[in-house]
């Protein structure tokens, strides 16, 4: 944790000792005297807090007034003697620290200041990298702001291409570890026999080809965040070793005997149904509970299609520094993409924008210029994505007869969705886990849909009718 700390005091002894503690905490300390206060202004956006140590109460009051007029967003803490410390702090101060300054007291105050700074940034990383303003994305950004300043492990679930690493980076950038490394490792992309060495490192001669010692990802992420992508693909024997690191905060390199202390925050991600994996014996339940302290589920793009125009604009902006002229999308093209399920989610949409930028530089892309698979939304299996459960015409909600009446497609699809969910629940005796498997969705997704559609089991409806 780092940041600029302003120290206002005329006492040289207090200044020297306080600055020494701040520098040991890797903070830049700027010492001001009362004479310099008139020219004072925070010099960096990373300014964290202001510490004030003045004997004269009149001077202290005047100083607080000036500080609040110039840096109202910064928390102010008074450095006070034992006698002053037990008195109520002035209204313009956020708190007090007892003199002489102690390491632990100052560390706690700086953490509080950092949390306040993060709250004031209003999605510093999330607003820059997580594009969209739909209700699902607003809720996601709120979750990121809530969990980022804590030390809780996070488990991000979502389909491929929904931006799990983007969310993990946003959590890191808004955390107290933001100035430390963010290290990502894809557990599914590394051969099982090499994964232990990749995570924990190895000593020279530990195995054939280990010509020198090498630090693993845990060491590289020390003090920061380790992002374990596709955690569901981690072999069981490695799950045991990861669980030990989480519990004991220590590990050994492959071929080593010395225990190394680990101070990292874990953020894991998966597109797999880990609860199903647990039932099948592919994932450890105890590890799941250790990682799933704060779960975040990312919505697929088809469930936040209103964000597609904003995403497309962002992808076009990112290509402004390329040789191709910027393209634009006609209204019919945007509507076509908003109606498409986009199984590859945000990653697929970004790749499509890049492809169209190469094909039609400087042009307005119409619906007819989109690849055929995006225009043939109603052609089913030919689109290249897996079709859902087959439904006969007789099972569909009735369509109003006559050509004069219009159909509300959203309401119609919601009615169909409700019918399928109710049928799956009835067939599974209202056991949500079984129904989720029948519908090929995550249990948490199904629970959210049940709440949204206000679906209740017959017994619950009967009880409510009794009243």
Short mmCIF file of C-alpha atoms in Angstrom, two decimals, residues 104-297:
data_model
loop_
_atom_site.label_atom_id
_atom_site.label_comp_id
_atom_site.label_asym_id
_atom_site.label_seq_id
_atom_site.Cartn_x
_atom_site.Cartn_y
_atom_site.Cartn_z
CA UNK A 104 0.11 -0.40 14.13
CA UNK A 105 -1.96 2.73 14.81
CA UNK A 106 -0.67 4.50 11.72
CA UNK A 107 -1.14 1.41 9.54
CA UNK A 108 -4.81 1.16 10.57
CA UNK A 109 -5.42 4.85 9.82
CA UNK A 110 -3.79 4.52 6.41
CA UNK A 111 -5.97 1.52 5.59
CA UNK A 112 -9.07 3.51 6.50
CA UNK A 113 -7.86 6.37 4.30
CA UNK A 114 -7.22 3.99 1.42
CA UNK A 115 -10.74 2.52 1.68
CA UNK A 116 -12.18 6.03 1.66
CA UNK A 117 -10.09 6.92 -1.37
CA UNK A 118 -11.38 3.86 -3.20
CA UNK A 119 -14.97 4.70 -2.37
CA UNK A 120 -14.49 8.22 -3.69
CA UNK A 121 -13.16 6.99 -7.03
CA UNK A 122 -16.60 5.60 -7.99
CA UNK A 123 -15.47 2.47 -9.88
CA UNK A 124 -11.95 3.65 -10.72
CA UNK A 125 -11.10 0.42 -12.54
CA UNK A 126 -14.59 -0.98 -13.00
CA UNK A 127 -15.89 2.07 -14.84
CA UNK A 128 -12.88 2.06 -17.17
CA UNK A 129 -12.87 -1.64 -18.05
CA UNK A 130 -16.36 -2.99 -17.40
CA UNK A 131 -18.48 -1.46 -20.10
CA UNK A 132 -22.23 -1.15 -19.77
CA UNK A 133 -25.01 0.43 -17.79
CA UNK A 134 -27.55 -2.38 -17.62
CA UNK A 135 -28.99 -3.40 -14.23
CA UNK A 136 -26.83 -6.55 -14.18
CA UNK A 137 -23.64 -4.55 -14.77
CA UNK A 138 -24.59 -1.90 -12.23
CA UNK A 139 -25.08 -4.67 -9.68
CA UNK A 140 -21.74 -6.21 -10.68
CA UNK A 141 -19.87 -2.93 -10.20
CA UNK A 142 -21.46 -2.51 -6.79
CA UNK A 143 -20.26 -5.97 -5.75
CA UNK A 144 -16.74 -5.14 -6.94
CA UNK A 145 -16.68 -1.92 -4.91
CA UNK A 146 -17.92 -3.77 -1.84
CA UNK A 147 -15.46 -6.66 -1.90
CA UNK A 148 -12.36 -4.94 -3.32
CA UNK A 149 -11.14 -3.19 -0.12
CA UNK A 150 -11.51 -6.42 1.90
CA UNK A 151 -9.18 -9.42 2.04
CA UNK A 152 -11.91 -11.95 1.15
CA UNK A 153 -11.22 -14.62 -1.47
CA UNK A 154 -13.46 -14.22 -4.51
CA UNK A 155 -14.85 -16.87 -6.87
CA UNK A 156 -15.99 -15.52 -10.24
CA UNK A 157 -18.32 -17.73 -12.26
CA UNK A 158 -19.38 -17.11 -15.82
CA UNK A 159 -19.38 -18.42 -19.35
CA UNK A 160 -16.27 -18.15 -21.50
CA UNK A 161 -15.79 -14.66 -22.86
CA UNK A 162 -17.80 -12.83 -20.20
CA UNK A 163 -14.74 -10.97 -18.83
CA UNK A 164 -13.75 -12.88 -15.70
CA UNK A 165 -10.15 -11.63 -15.79
CA UNK A 166 -11.35 -8.05 -16.35
CA UNK A 167 -13.42 -8.31 -13.15
CA UNK A 168 -10.49 -9.86 -11.28
CA UNK A 169 -8.23 -6.96 -12.32
CA UNK A 170 -10.88 -4.43 -11.28
CA UNK A 171 -11.05 -6.05 -7.82
CA UNK A 172 -7.27 -5.84 -7.55
CA UNK A 173 -7.07 -2.24 -8.79
CA UNK A 174 -9.65 -1.14 -6.22
CA UNK A 175 -8.06 -3.08 -3.36
CA UNK A 176 -5.51 -2.19 -0.72
CA UNK A 177 -3.07 -4.31 -2.74
CA UNK A 178 -3.38 -2.20 -5.90
CA UNK A 179 0.28 -1.17 -5.85
CA UNK A 180 1.39 -4.81 -5.61
CA UNK A 181 1.50 -7.37 -8.44
CA UNK A 182 -1.51 -8.86 -10.15
CA UNK A 183 -0.49 -12.30 -11.39
CA UNK A 184 -2.77 -14.46 -13.54
CA UNK A 185 -2.43 -18.18 -14.24
CA UNK A 186 -4.75 -20.33 -16.33
CA UNK A 187 -5.00 -23.66 -14.53
CA UNK A 188 -6.47 -25.34 -17.61
CA UNK A 189 -3.72 -24.24 -19.99
CA UNK A 190 -0.80 -25.73 -18.03
CA UNK A 191 -0.10 -29.49 -18.14
CA UNK A 192 -0.96 -31.11 -14.77
CA UNK A 193 2.62 -32.28 -14.25
CA UNK A 194 3.91 -28.71 -14.58
CA UNK A 195 1.21 -26.90 -12.61
CA UNK A 196 2.83 -27.40 -9.19
CA UNK A 197 6.11 -25.91 -10.40
CA UNK A 198 4.25 -23.06 -12.10
CA UNK A 199 2.41 -22.14 -8.90
CA UNK A 200 5.03 -22.81 -6.24
CA UNK A 201 8.31 -22.64 -8.17
CA UNK A 202 11.13 -25.18 -8.05
CA UNK A 203 14.69 -25.57 -6.88
CA UNK A 204 17.64 -26.34 -9.13
CA UNK A 205 17.76 -30.04 -9.94
CA UNK A 206 14.23 -30.72 -8.67
CA UNK A 207 13.43 -32.54 -11.93
CA UNK A 208 14.87 -33.10 -15.38
CA UNK A 209 15.36 -29.75 -17.05
CA UNK A 210 15.38 -27.73 -13.80
CA UNK A 211 18.78 -26.16 -14.48
CA UNK A 212 18.20 -23.28 -12.07
CA UNK A 213 15.86 -22.28 -9.27
CA UNK A 214 12.69 -20.50 -10.31
CA UNK A 215 10.07 -18.54 -8.39
CA UNK A 216 6.46 -19.60 -8.83
CA UNK A 217 3.34 -17.52 -9.26
CA UNK A 218 2.71 -17.36 -5.50
CA UNK A 219 6.10 -15.72 -4.98
CA UNK A 220 5.64 -13.38 -7.95
CA UNK A 221 2.28 -12.24 -6.55
CA UNK A 222 3.60 -11.68 -3.01
CA UNK A 223 1.68 -8.88 -1.37
CA UNK A 224 -0.72 -8.67 -4.31
CA UNK A 225 -3.41 -10.72 -6.00
CA UNK A 226 -3.13 -14.18 -7.58
CA UNK A 227 -5.81 -14.86 -10.18
CA UNK A 228 -6.46 -18.58 -10.72
CA UNK A 229 -8.42 -18.80 -13.94
CA UNK A 230 -10.32 -22.00 -14.81
CA UNK A 231 -9.89 -23.34 -11.29
CA UNK A 232 -12.30 -26.16 -12.17
CA UNK A 233 -9.61 -27.71 -14.40
CA UNK A 234 -7.11 -28.01 -11.52
CA UNK A 235 -6.24 -31.68 -10.77
CA UNK A 236 -7.35 -33.07 -7.42
CA UNK A 237 -3.81 -33.56 -6.12
CA UNK A 238 -3.09 -29.87 -6.77
CA UNK A 239 -6.35 -28.89 -5.10
CA UNK A 240 -5.06 -30.49 -1.89
CA UNK A 241 -1.82 -28.48 -2.06
CA UNK A 242 -3.67 -25.25 -2.83
CA UNK A 243 -5.96 -25.83 0.15
CA UNK A 244 -2.91 -26.23 2.41
CA UNK A 245 -1.49 -22.89 1.20
CA UNK A 246 -4.81 -21.17 1.89
CA UNK A 247 -5.05 -22.66 5.38
CA UNK A 248 -1.42 -22.34 6.51
CA UNK A 249 -0.24 -19.41 4.37
CA UNK A 250 2.99 -21.30 3.63
CA UNK A 251 4.31 -23.47 0.79
CA UNK A 252 7.52 -25.09 -0.46
CA UNK A 253 9.06 -24.98 -3.89
CA UNK A 254 9.20 -28.26 -5.79
CA UNK A 255 12.34 -30.02 -4.57
CA UNK A 256 12.75 -27.57 -1.70
CA UNK A 257 12.61 -28.04 2.04
CA UNK A 258 12.28 -24.44 3.21
CA UNK A 259 8.77 -23.14 3.93
CA UNK A 260 7.96 -19.80 2.33
CA UNK A 261 5.33 -17.47 3.77
CA UNK A 262 2.56 -16.50 1.36
CA UNK A 263 0.76 -13.16 1.56
CA UNK A 264 -1.50 -13.11 -1.48
CA UNK A 265 -5.18 -12.58 -2.07
CA UNK A 266 -6.81 -15.27 -4.17
CA UNK A 267 -9.34 -14.55 -6.88
CA UNK A 268 -10.47 -17.68 -8.74
CA UNK A 269 -12.67 -18.06 -11.81
CA UNK A 270 -14.42 -20.85 -13.64
CA UNK A 271 -16.91 -21.49 -16.42
CA UNK A 272 -17.63 -24.92 -14.96
CA UNK A 273 -20.42 -25.85 -12.56
CA UNK A 274 -18.25 -26.53 -9.50
CA UNK A 275 -21.18 -27.83 -7.46
CA UNK A 276 -21.74 -30.48 -10.12
CA UNK A 277 -18.00 -31.22 -10.11
CA UNK A 278 -18.17 -31.70 -6.34
CA UNK A 279 -21.00 -34.23 -6.72
CA UNK A 280 -18.92 -36.06 -9.34
CA UNK A 281 -15.82 -36.09 -7.14
CA UNK A 282 -13.86 -33.78 -9.46
CA UNK A 283 -13.57 -30.84 -7.05
CA UNK A 284 -12.99 -30.71 -3.32
CA UNK A 285 -15.84 -29.33 -1.23
CA UNK A 286 -13.46 -27.84 1.38
CA UNK A 287 -11.52 -25.97 -1.30
CA UNK A 288 -14.78 -24.70 -2.82
CA UNK A 289 -15.80 -23.18 0.52
CA UNK A 290 -12.37 -21.58 0.94
CA UNK A 291 -12.53 -19.93 -2.48
CA UNK A 292 -16.24 -19.15 -2.53
CA UNK A 293 -16.12 -16.62 0.32
CA UNK A 294 -17.54 -13.93 -1.96
CA UNK A 295 -19.12 -15.35 -5.13
CA UNK A 296 -19.64 -13.19 -8.21
CA UNK A 297 -21.58 -14.51 -11.19
#
